[in-house]
Amino acid sequence: MSDSVATSRAPARTPTRTEAFEKRLKKRYASERRFRWMGLGAIIFSIVVLLFLLGNMSINGFAGFQRAELQVPIDFREAGLSGDPAVLSQPGAVQSLEAQGLPQVVEFYAGEALGEEAAEQLDPQAWREVADAVTADPAILRGETTFWLPASAGLASGLAGEGAQEMRLLATRLTADGVLASRLDLGFLARSDATNPQQVGIWGALKGSILTMIVTLLLAFPIGVLAALYLEEYAPKNRWTDIIEVSINNLAAVPSIIFGLLGLAVFLWIFPNMRSAPLIGGMTLALMTMPVIVISGRNAIKAVPPSIRDGALAIGASPVQVAFHHVLPLALPGILTGTIIGMARALGETAPLLLIGMRAFVATPPDGFTSPATVLPVQIFLWSDEIDRGFVERTSAAIIVLLLFLLVMNGLAIYLRNKFEKTW
Amino acid sequence: MSPLILLLLAIGLGLVGWLAGRARAWSFRKSGPMRLASLPNYHGWYVALWIAIPVLIFVAVWSAIAPGLVMQHVLAQPAAADLPAFGFQRQTILNEARAVATGDAMGVFNAEARGLVEPFREAIGRYDIVGIVVALVIAFAAGAFSFLRLRPDFRARNRVEKSVMAILLVASLVAILTTLGILASLVFETVRFFGMVSPLDFLFGTFWGPDPMSGAANPDGSRYGAIPLFWGTIFIGAIIAMIVAIPLGLMSAIYLTQYAPGRLRTWVKPALEILAGVPTVVYGYFAALTVAPFIRDLALAAGVSNPSSESALAAGLVMGVMIIPFVSSMADDSIAAVPAAMRDGSLAMGATHSETIKRVLVPAALPGIVAGVMLAISRAIGETMIVVMAASTAANLTANPLEAMTTVTVQIVAMLTGEGSFDHPATLSAFALGFVLFIVTLALNFIALRVVKRFREAYE
């Protein structure tokens, strides 16, 4: 441009839009467009990865909610099982049915209906599902009922078109007969961990997660809110409160695995018998969640206008009354939003729980805060280690359950934020 | 006695105290002409706090020491004399007997445990009763003391508020306690580790291969060189992941703040936040099952012989995707903080939009962006599950992203989830690694905060 300025002293106006200028302008606009496309491309890439991840999980997970089942009609009238309601309502009902020969009964009818070769491919634990059905409704002992029972892992992979050649042939034949099918398996939501992908379920891990979250919430929420209240409303500005503030901010940035090391070294040292208990897991996660709640709580409390405090103080409320009667209720939606987000993070956390021993094989759902348990993310991690083909789908199904939980929690946080959002 | 029941007992007793204190205050109000100095509720709270806090403290202490007392009682029994002196089996037997005594298990595997069930049951029952009785005595004494202090002119509110302030202070001290707890546990175990392996070997050695099965007495210091782990961590977390995350995150932030129409922004921002909210175990699964095999196939097709199925590249790429929203939201904030006048000035001079961004906005927002990148690196090197699932446990000092590599966090998990005992240097090395990780992430966060504080003020 400097040339054009220099020549503009000449009598006539030289055109500013010289060829070189036009060329340069074109180049600049092209680079502008490129830059813009790069930005859009970055976003599209991220969204595509997200969609691919979710799509991949959903497709696999959909298969995880299904399992290969064999159709077995059982005529209980001939089986000679005693259907004493008093026994069947007792906790030992399944054992009593086993003692009466229910496994053999199931085996016999499976052989009748499917033939020798296919009956062998019935899952060895399949009779338990018959037993559960009988204890749920003893009346079926008086008639004939058709059950869909889980097939062996080998036949299941045969049905999926993998595995041994003979299994694939058998699966094709049985499917053609209409006695083998891949059916929706809602029991997946009700069972616990097992060694066979056909038998596993998510309920044990889900219950462990819920118990752990309860402990986390009960510890982190009150401590976090009270600490936020103190720091925002009362704390004098001195070295001590500076240290508190710095340590809270640091804790929010400490890698989660360090909290696992803390739980291992401190909590398991105090409670050596509680390895893999939801209580210890919840305590560890609470320390991790607390700083998140404090930080969001402070922001929510800060957002309450001072006029409300002044008004309350002016009509004679004490500072504590101002905080608990006026500031806290107004800040609560914001605090809750932060709490839910912190809890969602804790729900998805795996590493600290691995270190404190929540990676054990737990085949029964935990029945309390101190019994051994596993949680959803750890269950996903454990299943992902299984090479068995069927576990891939099951893992994806568990991931879907976990993601749905997170979605509900985040949805709740967004709803709270929108519903109670105030502008003063 | 489970701590939960004692906890409920404390809350129940507190409630009783609350009702009693309140009733007493009401009776003052009815009987005398005198005005109460505090509302009846505060009298209730005063008594309740006097009861609940001592009982809660007792419950906390008791649930920590009672198991030890039970154990002592059981070990004093003659049946305990034939137990193996030390070690794993003794512990198993004791645990079994306890489980049966508390009703957690139906029967025992070890015959030795059978004789111990009764002593356990007896001891647990006895100490339960002791615990409840002491809790009741404390509650009654404290309750009576506080109840008798109630007078019409008693300033219950001031007392209650003072204790509320104390409770608030204690709640905020939990953060310091946690920090101290982390430091103490890490330092203590690290010092133990350095008592067995020289810190120089650990920090500067280039071969990592702890053997948890070897004798713990004379560890081979040359097997504890952590340089390959540090390199793996930096390579995966700070190099590969950042090559993905910084451009993509920065460009997303620029597009969202500068170009995107409002409607698109309201949809895309939450979508990016979902990316940040996906649990890392899901990313790890994705990396191990989808990305890693894909990269291996790609490498095979490109003619690389024998590529590893657990590559640093797979872990790093997926970690980078996880970090994108983090970088983008930090960059978003700092770009938005640049005064509009600077942008308008540049546009008025005839610069195109992208030139304004590249020459004015980004340099002006640089401190915030740099801080965001540092926080992102600190998050990436502390990330565990993606690398545990997608990287390997083989320590490898190489710059080839297709090779298997391991990181600090992977080794922490590997060392602590094995069967090794806590006296073995292999197990203790996990704490030393954790300590290094803690220091490094703290330093990164500290620098990031400093950078923001120092350079941000220029515009205000």
mmCIF file of N, CA and C in Angstrom, chain A residues 28 32 35-36 38-40 42-43 45-47 49-50 52-53 56-57 223 226-227 230 234 243-244 247-248 250-251 253-255 257-258 261-262 264-265 273 287 318 320-321 324 348 350-351 359 377 381 384 392 395-396 399 402-403 406, chain B residues 42 98 157 161 164-165 168-169 171-172 174-176 178-179 181-182 185-186 248 251-252 254-256 259 268 271-272 275 279 281-282 285-286 289-290 321 350-355 382 384-385 388-389 412-413 416-417 434 438 441-442 445:
data_model
loop_
_atom_site.group_PDB
_atom_site.id
_atom_site.type_symbol
_atom_site.label_atom_id
_atom_site.label_comp_id
_atom_site.label_asym_id
_atom_site.label_seq_id
_atom_site.Cartn_x
_atom_site.Cartn_y
_atom_site.Cartn_z
ATOM 1 N N ARG A 28 -6.156 -12.828 1.021
ATOM 2 C CA ARG A 28 -6.577 -12.623 2.416
ATOM 3 C C ARG A 28 -7.965 -13.187 2.660
ATOM 4 N N GLU A 32 -9.073 -16.112 5.128
ATOM 5 C CA GLU A 32 -10.182 -15.909 6.054
ATOM 6 C C GLU A 32 -11.137 -17.095 6.003
ATOM 7 N N PHE A 35 -9.611 -20.233 7.436
ATOM 8 C CA PHE A 35 -9.593 -20.179 8.896
ATOM 9 C C PHE A 35 -10.960 -20.530 9.457
ATOM 10 N N ARG A 36 -11.966 -19.957 8.799
ATOM 11 C CA ARG A 36 -13.328 -20.203 9.253
ATOM 12 C C ARG A 36 -13.688 -21.676 9.133
ATOM 13 N N MET A 38 -11.623 -24.093 9.166
ATOM 14 C CA MET A 38 -10.871 -24.862 10.162
ATOM 15 C C MET A 38 -11.615 -24.869 11.488
ATOM 16 N N GLY A 39 -12.147 -23.718 11.872
ATOM 17 C CA GLY A 39 -12.923 -23.644 13.119
ATOM 18 C C GLY A 39 -14.120 -24.556 13.070
ATOM 19 N N LEU A 40 -14.856 -24.456 11.957
ATOM 20 C CA LEU A 40 -16.035 -25.307 11.841
ATOM 21 C C LEU A 40 -15.619 -26.765 11.843
ATOM 22 N N ALA A 42 -13.054 -28.112 13.297
ATOM 23 C CA ALA A 42 -12.710 -28.572 14.645
ATOM 24 C C ALA A 42 -13.966 -28.981 15.398
ATOM 25 N N ILE A 43 -15.005 -28.146 15.278
ATOM 26 C CA ILE A 43 -16.238 -28.465 15.994
ATOM 27 C C ILE A 43 -16.881 -29.720 15.436
ATOM 28 N N PHE A 45 -15.451 -32.126 13.921
ATOM 29 C CA PHE A 45 -14.682 -33.302 14.331
ATOM 30 C C PHE A 45 -15.085 -33.752 15.733
ATOM 31 N N SER A 46 -15.134 -32.789 16.668
ATOM 32 C CA SER A 46 -15.488 -33.159 18.043
ATOM 33 C C SER A 46 -16.872 -33.793 18.108
ATOM 34 N N ILE A 47 -17.813 -33.173 17.388
ATOM 35 C CA ILE A 47 -19.185 -33.691 17.445
ATOM 36 C C ILE A 47 -19.242 -35.084 16.819
ATOM 37 N N VAL A 49 -16.837 -37.289 16.643
ATOM 38 C CA VAL A 49 -16.260 -38.265 17.573
ATOM 39 C C VAL A 49 -17.283 -38.619 18.653
ATOM 40 N N LEU A 50 -17.950 -37.590 19.170
ATOM 41 C CA LEU A 50 -18.950 -37.834 20.217
ATOM 42 C C LEU A 50 -20.061 -38.749 19.685
ATOM 43 N N PHE A 52 -19.943 -40.747 17.136
ATOM 44 C CA PHE A 52 -19.421 -42.085 16.849
ATOM 45 C C PHE A 52 -19.314 -42.910 18.134
ATOM 46 N N LEU A 53 -18.812 -42.249 19.178
ATOM 47 C CA LEU A 53 -18.673 -42.931 20.475
ATOM 48 C C LEU A 53 -20.034 -43.408 20.971
ATOM 49 N N ASN A 56 -21.539 -46.080 18.585
ATOM 50 C CA ASN A 56 -20.840 -47.353 18.752
ATOM 51 C C ASN A 56 -21.338 -48.076 20.004
ATOM 52 N N MET A 57 -21.409 -47.308 21.120
ATOM 53 C CA MET A 57 -21.871 -47.902 22.376
ATOM 54 C C MET A 57 -23.318 -48.361 22.262
ATOM 55 N N ILE A 223 -20.625 -30.870 54.417
ATOM 56 C CA ILE A 223 -19.306 -30.274 54.653
ATOM 57 C C ILE A 223 -19.022 -29.192 53.618
ATOM 58 N N LEU A 226 -21.289 -26.033 54.227
ATOM 59 C CA LEU A 226 -20.894 -25.289 55.423
ATOM 60 C C LEU A 226 -19.556 -24.578 55.201
ATOM 61 N N ALA A 227 -18.627 -25.267 54.530
ATOM 62 C CA ALA A 227 -17.333 -24.633 54.281
ATOM 63 C C ALA A 227 -17.502 -23.440 53.351
ATOM 64 N N TYR A 230 -18.929 -20.592 55.303
ATOM 65 C CA TYR A 230 -17.938 -19.967 56.174
ATOM 66 C C TYR A 230 -17.012 -19.063 55.370
ATOM 67 N N TYR A 234 -18.277 -15.413 56.495
ATOM 68 C CA TYR A 234 -17.733 -15.036 57.800
ATOM 69 C C TYR A 234 -16.224 -14.937 57.839
ATOM 70 N N ILE A 243 -4.878 -20.206 53.594
ATOM 71 C CA ILE A 243 -4.436 -21.614 53.463
ATOM 72 C C ILE A 243 -5.627 -22.497 53.113
ATOM 73 N N ILE A 244 -6.759 -22.252 53.792
ATOM 74 C CA ILE A 244 -7.950 -23.059 53.491
ATOM 75 C C ILE A 244 -8.322 -22.899 52.026
ATOM 76 N N SER A 247 -5.904 -24.615 49.713
ATOM 77 C CA SER A 247 -5.971 -26.084 49.709
ATOM 78 C C SER A 247 -7.242 -26.567 49.041
ATOM 79 N N ILE A 248 -8.341 -25.798 49.139
ATOM 80 C CA ILE A 248 -9.545 -26.232 48.429
ATOM 81 C C ILE A 248 -9.327 -26.164 46.921
ATOM 82 N N ASN A 250 -6.533 -26.332 45.340
ATOM 83 C CA ASN A 250 -5.598 -27.384 44.943
ATOM 84 C C ASN A 250 -6.281 -28.736 44.892
ATOM 85 N N LEU A 251 -7.095 -29.021 45.905
ATOM 86 C CA LEU A 251 -7.762 -30.329 45.938
ATOM 87 C C LEU A 251 -8.619 -30.528 44.699
ATOM 88 N N ALA A 253 -7.971 -29.737 41.868
ATOM 89 C CA ALA A 253 -7.150 -30.035 40.698
ATOM 90 C C ALA A 253 -6.264 -31.266 40.890
ATOM 91 N N VAL A 254 -6.344 -31.892 42.058
ATOM 92 C CA VAL A 254 -5.512 -33.075 42.294
ATOM 93 C C VAL A 254 -6.067 -34.255 41.490
ATOM 94 N N PRO A 255 -5.216 -35.019 40.807
ATOM 95 C CA PRO A 255 -5.708 -36.168 40.048
ATOM 96 C C PRO A 255 -6.458 -37.143 40.959
ATOM 97 N N ILE A 257 -6.610 -40.247 41.128
ATOM 98 C CA ILE A 257 -5.924 -41.448 41.612
ATOM 99 C C ILE A 257 -5.211 -41.164 42.937
ATOM 100 N N ILE A 258 -4.823 -39.885 43.146
ATOM 101 C CA ILE A 258 -4.171 -39.524 44.407
ATOM 102 C C ILE A 258 -5.149 -39.719 45.575
ATOM 103 N N LEU A 261 -4.991 -43.201 46.562
ATOM 104 C CA LEU A 261 -3.835 -43.483 47.421
ATOM 105 C C LEU A 261 -4.128 -43.055 48.854
ATOM 106 N N LEU A 262 -4.815 -41.890 48.993
ATOM 107 C CA LEU A 262 -5.168 -41.411 50.328
ATOM 108 C C LEU A 262 -6.121 -42.407 51.001
ATOM 109 N N LEU A 264 -6.510 -45.507 50.398
ATOM 110 C CA LEU A 264 -5.798 -46.745 50.692
ATOM 111 C C LEU A 264 -4.943 -46.598 51.945
ATOM 112 N N ALA A 265 -4.227 -45.489 52.036
ATOM 113 C CA ALA A 265 -3.272 -45.348 53.140
ATOM 114 C C ALA A 265 -3.964 -44.967 54.444
ATOM 115 N N ASN A 273 -10.997 -53.977 57.834
ATOM 116 C CA ASN A 273 -11.893 -55.053 57.377
ATOM 117 C C ASN A 273 -12.841 -54.605 56.293
ATOM 118 N N LEU A 287 -14.248 -36.834 49.615
ATOM 119 C CA LEU A 287 -13.127 -35.884 49.702
ATOM 120 C C LEU A 287 -12.846 -35.256 48.342
ATOM 121 N N SER A 318 -29.518 -12.012 63.412
ATOM 122 C CA SER A 318 -28.101 -12.173 63.706
ATOM 123 C C SER A 318 -27.396 -12.677 62.442
ATOM 124 N N VAL A 320 -25.802 -15.324 61.835
ATOM 125 C CA VAL A 320 -26.098 -16.725 61.548
ATOM 126 C C VAL A 320 -27.497 -16.865 60.980
ATOM 127 N N GLN A 321 -28.434 -16.084 61.526
ATOM 128 C CA GLN A 321 -29.796 -16.139 60.988
ATOM 129 C C GLN A 321 -29.830 -15.633 59.549
ATOM 130 N N PHE A 324 -28.533 -18.581 57.394
ATOM 131 C CA PHE A 324 -29.341 -19.797 57.282
ATOM 132 C C PHE A 324 -30.780 -19.523 56.849
ATOM 133 N N GLY A 348 -18.871 -41.345 37.799
ATOM 134 C CA GLY A 348 -18.105 -41.909 36.695
ATOM 135 C C GLY A 348 -16.677 -42.245 37.060
ATOM 136 N N THR A 350 -13.391 -44.013 38.445
ATOM 137 C CA THR A 350 -12.988 -45.420 38.566
ATOM 138 C C THR A 350 -11.700 -45.590 39.347
ATOM 139 N N ALA A 351 -10.698 -44.772 39.011
ATOM 140 C CA ALA A 351 -9.343 -45.042 39.491
ATOM 141 C C ALA A 351 -9.233 -45.117 41.018
ATOM 142 N N ARG A 359 -12.467 -53.722 43.134
ATOM 143 C CA ARG A 359 -12.375 -54.423 41.867
ATOM 144 C C ARG A 359 -12.569 -55.920 42.063
ATOM 145 N N PRO A 377 -18.708 -48.053 37.026
ATOM 146 C CA PRO A 377 -17.512 -47.879 36.186
ATOM 147 C C PRO A 377 -16.486 -48.993 36.395
ATOM 148 N N PHE A 381 -14.943 -51.647 33.745
ATOM 149 C CA PHE A 381 -13.509 -51.906 33.605
ATOM 150 C C PHE A 381 -13.208 -53.400 33.718
ATOM 151 N N SER A 384 -14.376 -55.210 30.683
ATOM 152 C CA SER A 384 -13.617 -54.894 29.469
ATOM 153 C C SER A 384 -12.357 -55.756 29.390
ATOM 154 N N VAL A 392 -18.220 -58.113 25.354
ATOM 155 C CA VAL A 392 -18.113 -56.818 24.680
ATOM 156 C C VAL A 392 -19.474 -56.137 24.658
ATOM 157 N N THR A 395 -20.572 -55.167 28.158
ATOM 158 C CA THR A 395 -19.889 -53.964 28.638
ATOM 159 C C THR A 395 -20.542 -52.723 28.051
ATOM 160 N N SER A 396 -20.837 -52.773 26.754
ATOM 161 C CA SER A 396 -21.482 -51.617 26.146
ATOM 162 C C SER A 396 -22.844 -51.361 26.781
ATOM 163 N N ILE A 399 -22.287 -49.622 29.887
ATOM 164 C CA ILE A 399 -21.923 -48.223 29.625
ATOM 165 C C ILE A 399 -23.179 -47.406 29.352
ATOM 166 N N LEU A 402 -24.783 -46.586 32.563
ATOM 167 C CA LEU A 402 -24.025 -45.522 33.246
ATOM 168 C C LEU A 402 -24.279 -44.164 32.598
ATOM 169 N N LEU A 403 -24.235 -44.136 31.266
ATOM 170 C CA LEU A 403 -24.435 -42.858 30.569
ATOM 171 C C LEU A 403 -25.848 -42.337 30.796
ATOM 172 N N LEU A 406 -25.916 -40.662 34.085
ATOM 173 C CA LEU A 406 -25.252 -39.363 34.028
ATOM 174 C C LEU A 406 -26.131 -38.345 33.319
ATOM 175 N N TYR B 42 -34.148 -21.974 70.217
ATOM 176 C CA TYR B 42 -32.713 -21.926 70.485
ATOM 177 C C TYR B 42 -32.357 -22.673 71.757
ATOM 178 N N ARG B 98 -14.862 -63.784 62.274
ATOM 179 C CA ARG B 98 -15.633 -62.579 62.524
ATOM 180 C C ARG B 98 -16.870 -62.533 61.634
ATOM 181 N N ARG B 157 -29.327 -18.336 72.219
ATOM 182 C CA ARG B 157 -29.026 -18.101 70.808
ATOM 183 C C ARG B 157 -27.541 -17.825 70.601
ATOM 184 N N GLU B 161 -25.184 -20.012 68.280
ATOM 185 C CA GLU B 161 -24.538 -19.431 67.096
ATOM 186 C C GLU B 161 -23.030 -19.568 67.160
ATOM 187 N N VAL B 164 -22.376 -22.949 66.004
ATOM 188 C CA VAL B 164 -22.564 -23.056 64.555
ATOM 189 C C VAL B 164 -21.330 -22.528 63.836
ATOM 190 N N MET B 165 -20.807 -21.408 64.336
ATOM 191 C CA MET B 165 -19.593 -20.881 63.708
ATOM 192 C C MET B 165 -18.449 -21.885 63.820
ATOM 193 N N LEU B 168 -18.931 -24.522 61.261
ATOM 194 C CA LEU B 168 -18.565 -24.022 59.926
ATOM 195 C C LEU B 168 -17.053 -24.030 59.749
ATOM 196 N N LEU B 169 -16.361 -23.592 60.790
ATOM 197 C CA LEU B 169 -14.906 -23.547 60.689
ATOM 198 C C LEU B 169 -14.342 -24.951 60.525
ATOM 199 N N ALA B 171 -15.829 -27.494 59.232
ATOM 200 C CA ALA B 171 -16.126 -27.974 57.878
ATOM 201 C C ALA B 171 -15.101 -27.459 56.890
ATOM 202 N N SER B 172 -14.688 -26.179 57.057
ATOM 203 C CA SER B 172 -13.727 -25.687 56.072
ATOM 204 C C SER B 172 -12.323 -26.210 56.360
ATOM 205 N N VAL B 174 -11.746 -29.269 56.854
ATOM 206 C CA VAL B 174 -11.647 -30.592 56.230
ATOM 207 C C VAL B 174 -10.732 -30.534 55.007
ATOM 208 N N ALA B 175 -10.800 -29.414 54.286
ATOM 209 C CA ALA B 175 -9.951 -29.294 53.095
ATOM 210 C C ALA B 175 -8.475 -29.357 53.475
ATOM 211 N N ILE B 176 -8.123 -28.632 54.544
ATOM 212 C CA ILE B 176 -6.714 -28.669 54.978
ATOM 213 C C ILE B 176 -6.346 -30.072 55.437
ATOM 214 N N THR B 178 -7.605 -32.865 54.478
ATOM 215 C CA THR B 178 -7.446 -33.744 53.323
ATOM 216 C C THR B 178 -6.079 -33.531 52.681
ATOM 217 N N THR B 179 -5.731 -32.261 52.498
ATOM 218 C CA THR B 179 -4.425 -31.979 51.891
ATOM 219 C C THR B 179 -3.307 -32.566 52.744
ATOM 220 N N GLY B 181 -3.604 -34.993 54.829
ATOM 221 C CA GLY B 181 -3.703 -36.460 54.755
ATOM 222 C C GLY B 181 -3.019 -36.983 53.508
ATOM 223 N N ILE B 182 -3.268 -36.307 52.383
ATOM 224 C CA ILE B 182 -2.617 -36.731 51.135
ATOM 225 C C ILE B 182 -1.107 -36.629 51.283
ATOM 226 N N SER B 185 0.254 -39.285 53.834
ATOM 227 C CA SER B 185 0.292 -40.679 53.389
ATOM 228 C C SER B 185 1.321 -40.853 52.277
ATOM 229 N N LEU B 186 1.390 -39.863 51.361
ATOM 230 C CA LEU B 186 2.355 -40.003 50.274
ATOM 231 C C LEU B 186 3.791 -39.919 50.793
ATOM 232 N N LEU B 248 -7.613 -28.304 18.160
ATOM 233 C CA LEU B 248 -9.059 -28.518 18.056
ATOM 234 C C LEU B 248 -9.801 -27.681 19.092
ATOM 235 N N MET B 251 -9.494 -23.906 18.117
ATOM 236 C CA MET B 251 -10.296 -23.562 16.939
ATOM 237 C C MET B 251 -11.783 -23.626 17.274
ATOM 238 N N SER B 252 -12.189 -24.592 18.082
ATOM 239 C CA SER B 252 -13.603 -24.658 18.461
ATOM 240 C C SER B 252 -13.984 -23.403 19.222
ATOM 241 N N ILE B 254 -12.581 -20.454 19.122
ATOM 242 C CA ILE B 254 -12.589 -19.289 18.236
ATOM 243 C C ILE B 254 -13.850 -19.291 17.393
ATOM 244 N N TYR B 255 -14.177 -20.447 16.830
ATOM 245 C CA TYR B 255 -15.372 -20.492 15.982
ATOM 246 C C TYR B 255 -16.617 -20.166 16.796
ATOM 247 N N LEU B 256 -16.688 -20.738 17.990
ATOM 248 C CA LEU B 256 -17.900 -20.538 18.791
ATOM 249 C C LEU B 256 -18.040 -19.098 19.246
ATOM 250 N N TYR B 259 -17.484 -16.692 15.241
ATOM 251 C CA TYR B 259 -18.185 -16.890 13.969
ATOM 252 C C TYR B 259 -19.592 -17.472 14.138
ATOM 253 N N VAL B 268 -24.093 -26.340 20.307
ATOM 254 C CA VAL B 268 -22.784 -26.995 20.256
ATOM 255 C C VAL B 268 -22.094 -26.972 21.615
ATOM 256 N N ALA B 271 -23.071 -29.750 23.790
ATOM 257 C CA ALA B 271 -22.588 -31.011 23.203
ATOM 258 C C ALA B 271 -21.123 -31.222 23.549
ATOM 259 N N LEU B 272 -20.329 -30.152 23.476
ATOM 260 C CA LEU B 272 -18.921 -30.272 23.851
ATOM 261 C C LEU B 272 -18.798 -30.599 25.340
ATOM 262 N N LEU B 275 -18.967 -34.164 26.002
ATOM 263 C CA LEU B 275 -17.678 -34.810 25.751
ATOM 264 C C LEU B 275 -16.821 -34.811 27.018
ATOM 265 N N PRO B 279 -17.599 -40.507 31.362
ATOM 266 C CA PRO B 279 -16.622 -41.084 32.297
ATOM 267 C C PRO B 279 -15.385 -41.586 31.567
ATOM 268 N N VAL B 281 -13.649 -44.104 32.025
ATOM 269 C CA VAL B 281 -13.591 -45.544 31.760
ATOM 270 C C VAL B 281 -14.236 -45.855 30.413
ATOM 271 N N VAL B 282 -15.223 -45.022 30.021
ATOM 272 C CA VAL B 282 -15.859 -45.213 28.720
ATOM 273 C C VAL B 282 -14.871 -44.853 27.609
ATOM 274 N N TYR B 285 -12.420 -47.656 27.311
ATOM 275 C CA TYR B 285 -12.999 -48.792 26.589
ATOM 276 C C TYR B 285 -12.980 -48.529 25.089
ATOM 277 N N PHE B 286 -13.376 -47.300 24.736
ATOM 278 C CA PHE B 286 -13.399 -46.872 23.339
ATOM 279 C C PHE B 286 -11.985 -46.949 22.759
ATOM 280 N N LEU B 289 -10.839 -50.768 22.562
ATOM 281 C CA LEU B 289 -11.561 -51.682 21.672
ATOM 282 C C LEU B 289 -11.729 -51.178 20.259
ATOM 283 N N THR B 290 -11.780 -49.868 20.080
ATOM 284 C CA THR B 290 -12.041 -49.345 18.749
ATOM 285 C C THR B 290 -10.822 -48.657 18.161
ATOM 286 N N VAL B 321 -9.026 -36.069 22.735
ATOM 287 C CA VAL B 321 -10.448 -35.795 22.502
ATOM 288 C C VAL B 321 -11.130 -35.450 23.818
ATOM 289 N N GLY B 350 -9.319 -2.331 8.864
ATOM 290 C CA GLY B 350 -9.407 -3.071 7.619
ATOM 291 C C GLY B 350 -8.892 -4.485 7.686
ATOM 292 N N ALA B 351 -8.543 -4.959 8.859
ATOM 293 C CA ALA B 351 -8.085 -6.348 8.962
ATOM 294 C C ALA B 351 -9.279 -7.281 8.805
ATOM 295 N N THR B 352 -9.033 -8.430 8.224
ATOM 296 C CA THR B 352 -10.144 -9.378 8.140
ATOM 297 C C THR B 352 -10.349 -9.976 9.531
ATOM 298 N N HIS B 353 -11.473 -10.704 9.613
ATOM 299 C CA HIS B 353 -11.830 -11.302 10.885
ATOM 300 C C HIS B 353 -10.726 -12.229 11.396
ATOM 301 N N SER B 354 -10.234 -13.072 10.473
ATOM 302 C CA SER B 354 -9.246 -14.055 10.927
ATOM 303 C C SER B 354 -7.944 -13.368 11.300
ATOM 304 N N GLU B 355 -7.598 -12.281 10.585
ATOM 305 C CA GLU B 355 -6.377 -11.559 10.953
ATOM 306 C C GLU B 355 -6.525 -10.939 12.334
ATOM 307 N N GLY B 382 -2.531 -36.722 34.893
ATOM 308 C CA GLY B 382 -3.120 -37.393 36.051
ATOM 309 C C GLY B 382 -4.202 -38.375 35.674
ATOM 310 N N THR B 384 -6.126 -41.554 34.499
ATOM 311 C CA THR B 384 -5.753 -42.939 34.760
ATOM 312 C C THR B 384 -6.394 -43.934 33.809
ATOM 313 N N MET B 385 -7.729 -43.909 33.739
ATOM 314 C CA MET B 385 -8.405 -45.063 33.137
ATOM 315 C C MET B 385 -8.085 -45.239 31.654
ATOM 316 N N VAL B 388 -4.750 -46.805 31.511
ATOM 317 C CA VAL B 388 -4.756 -48.162 32.071
ATOM 318 C C VAL B 388 -5.331 -49.132 31.052
ATOM 319 N N MET B 389 -6.378 -48.689 30.334
ATOM 320 C CA MET B 389 -7.037 -49.606 29.409
ATOM 321 C C MET B 389 -6.383 -49.638 28.037
ATOM 322 N N ILE B 412 0.951 -47.049 39.002
ATOM 323 C CA ILE B 412 0.364 -46.976 40.348
ATOM 324 C C ILE B 412 -0.729 -48.034 40.476
ATOM 325 N N VAL B 413 -1.609 -48.074 39.470
ATOM 326 C CA VAL B 413 -2.691 -49.062 39.521
ATOM 327 C C VAL B 413 -2.114 -50.473 39.495
ATOM 328 N N LEU B 416 -0.555 -51.496 42.853
ATOM 329 C CA LEU B 416 -1.416 -51.583 44.031
ATOM 330 C C LEU B 416 -2.572 -52.548 43.866
ATOM 331 N N THR B 417 -2.784 -53.087 42.666
ATOM 332 C CA THR B 417 -3.885 -54.029 42.538
ATOM 333 C C THR B 417 -3.378 -55.459 42.458
ATOM 334 N N GLY B 434 3.083 -41.686 42.984
ATOM 335 C CA GLY B 434 1.965 -40.795 43.284
ATOM 336 C C GLY B 434 2.453 -39.461 43.798
ATOM 337 N N PHE B 438 1.684 -35.924 42.159
ATOM 338 C CA PHE B 438 1.038 -34.886 42.968
ATOM 339 C C PHE B 438 1.824 -33.579 42.853
ATOM 340 N N THR B 441 1.544 -32.101 39.196
ATOM 341 C CA THR B 441 0.254 -31.492 38.855
ATOM 342 C C THR B 441 0.043 -30.220 39.669
ATOM 343 N N LEU B 442 0.452 -30.234 40.927
ATOM 344 C CA LEU B 442 0.308 -29.030 41.733
ATOM 345 C C LEU B 442 1.132 -27.894 41.152
ATOM 346 N N ASN B 445 -0.600 -26.499 38.117
ATOM 347 C CA ASN B 445 -1.756 -25.685 38.477
ATOM 348 C C ASN B 445 -1.316 -24.358 39.053
#
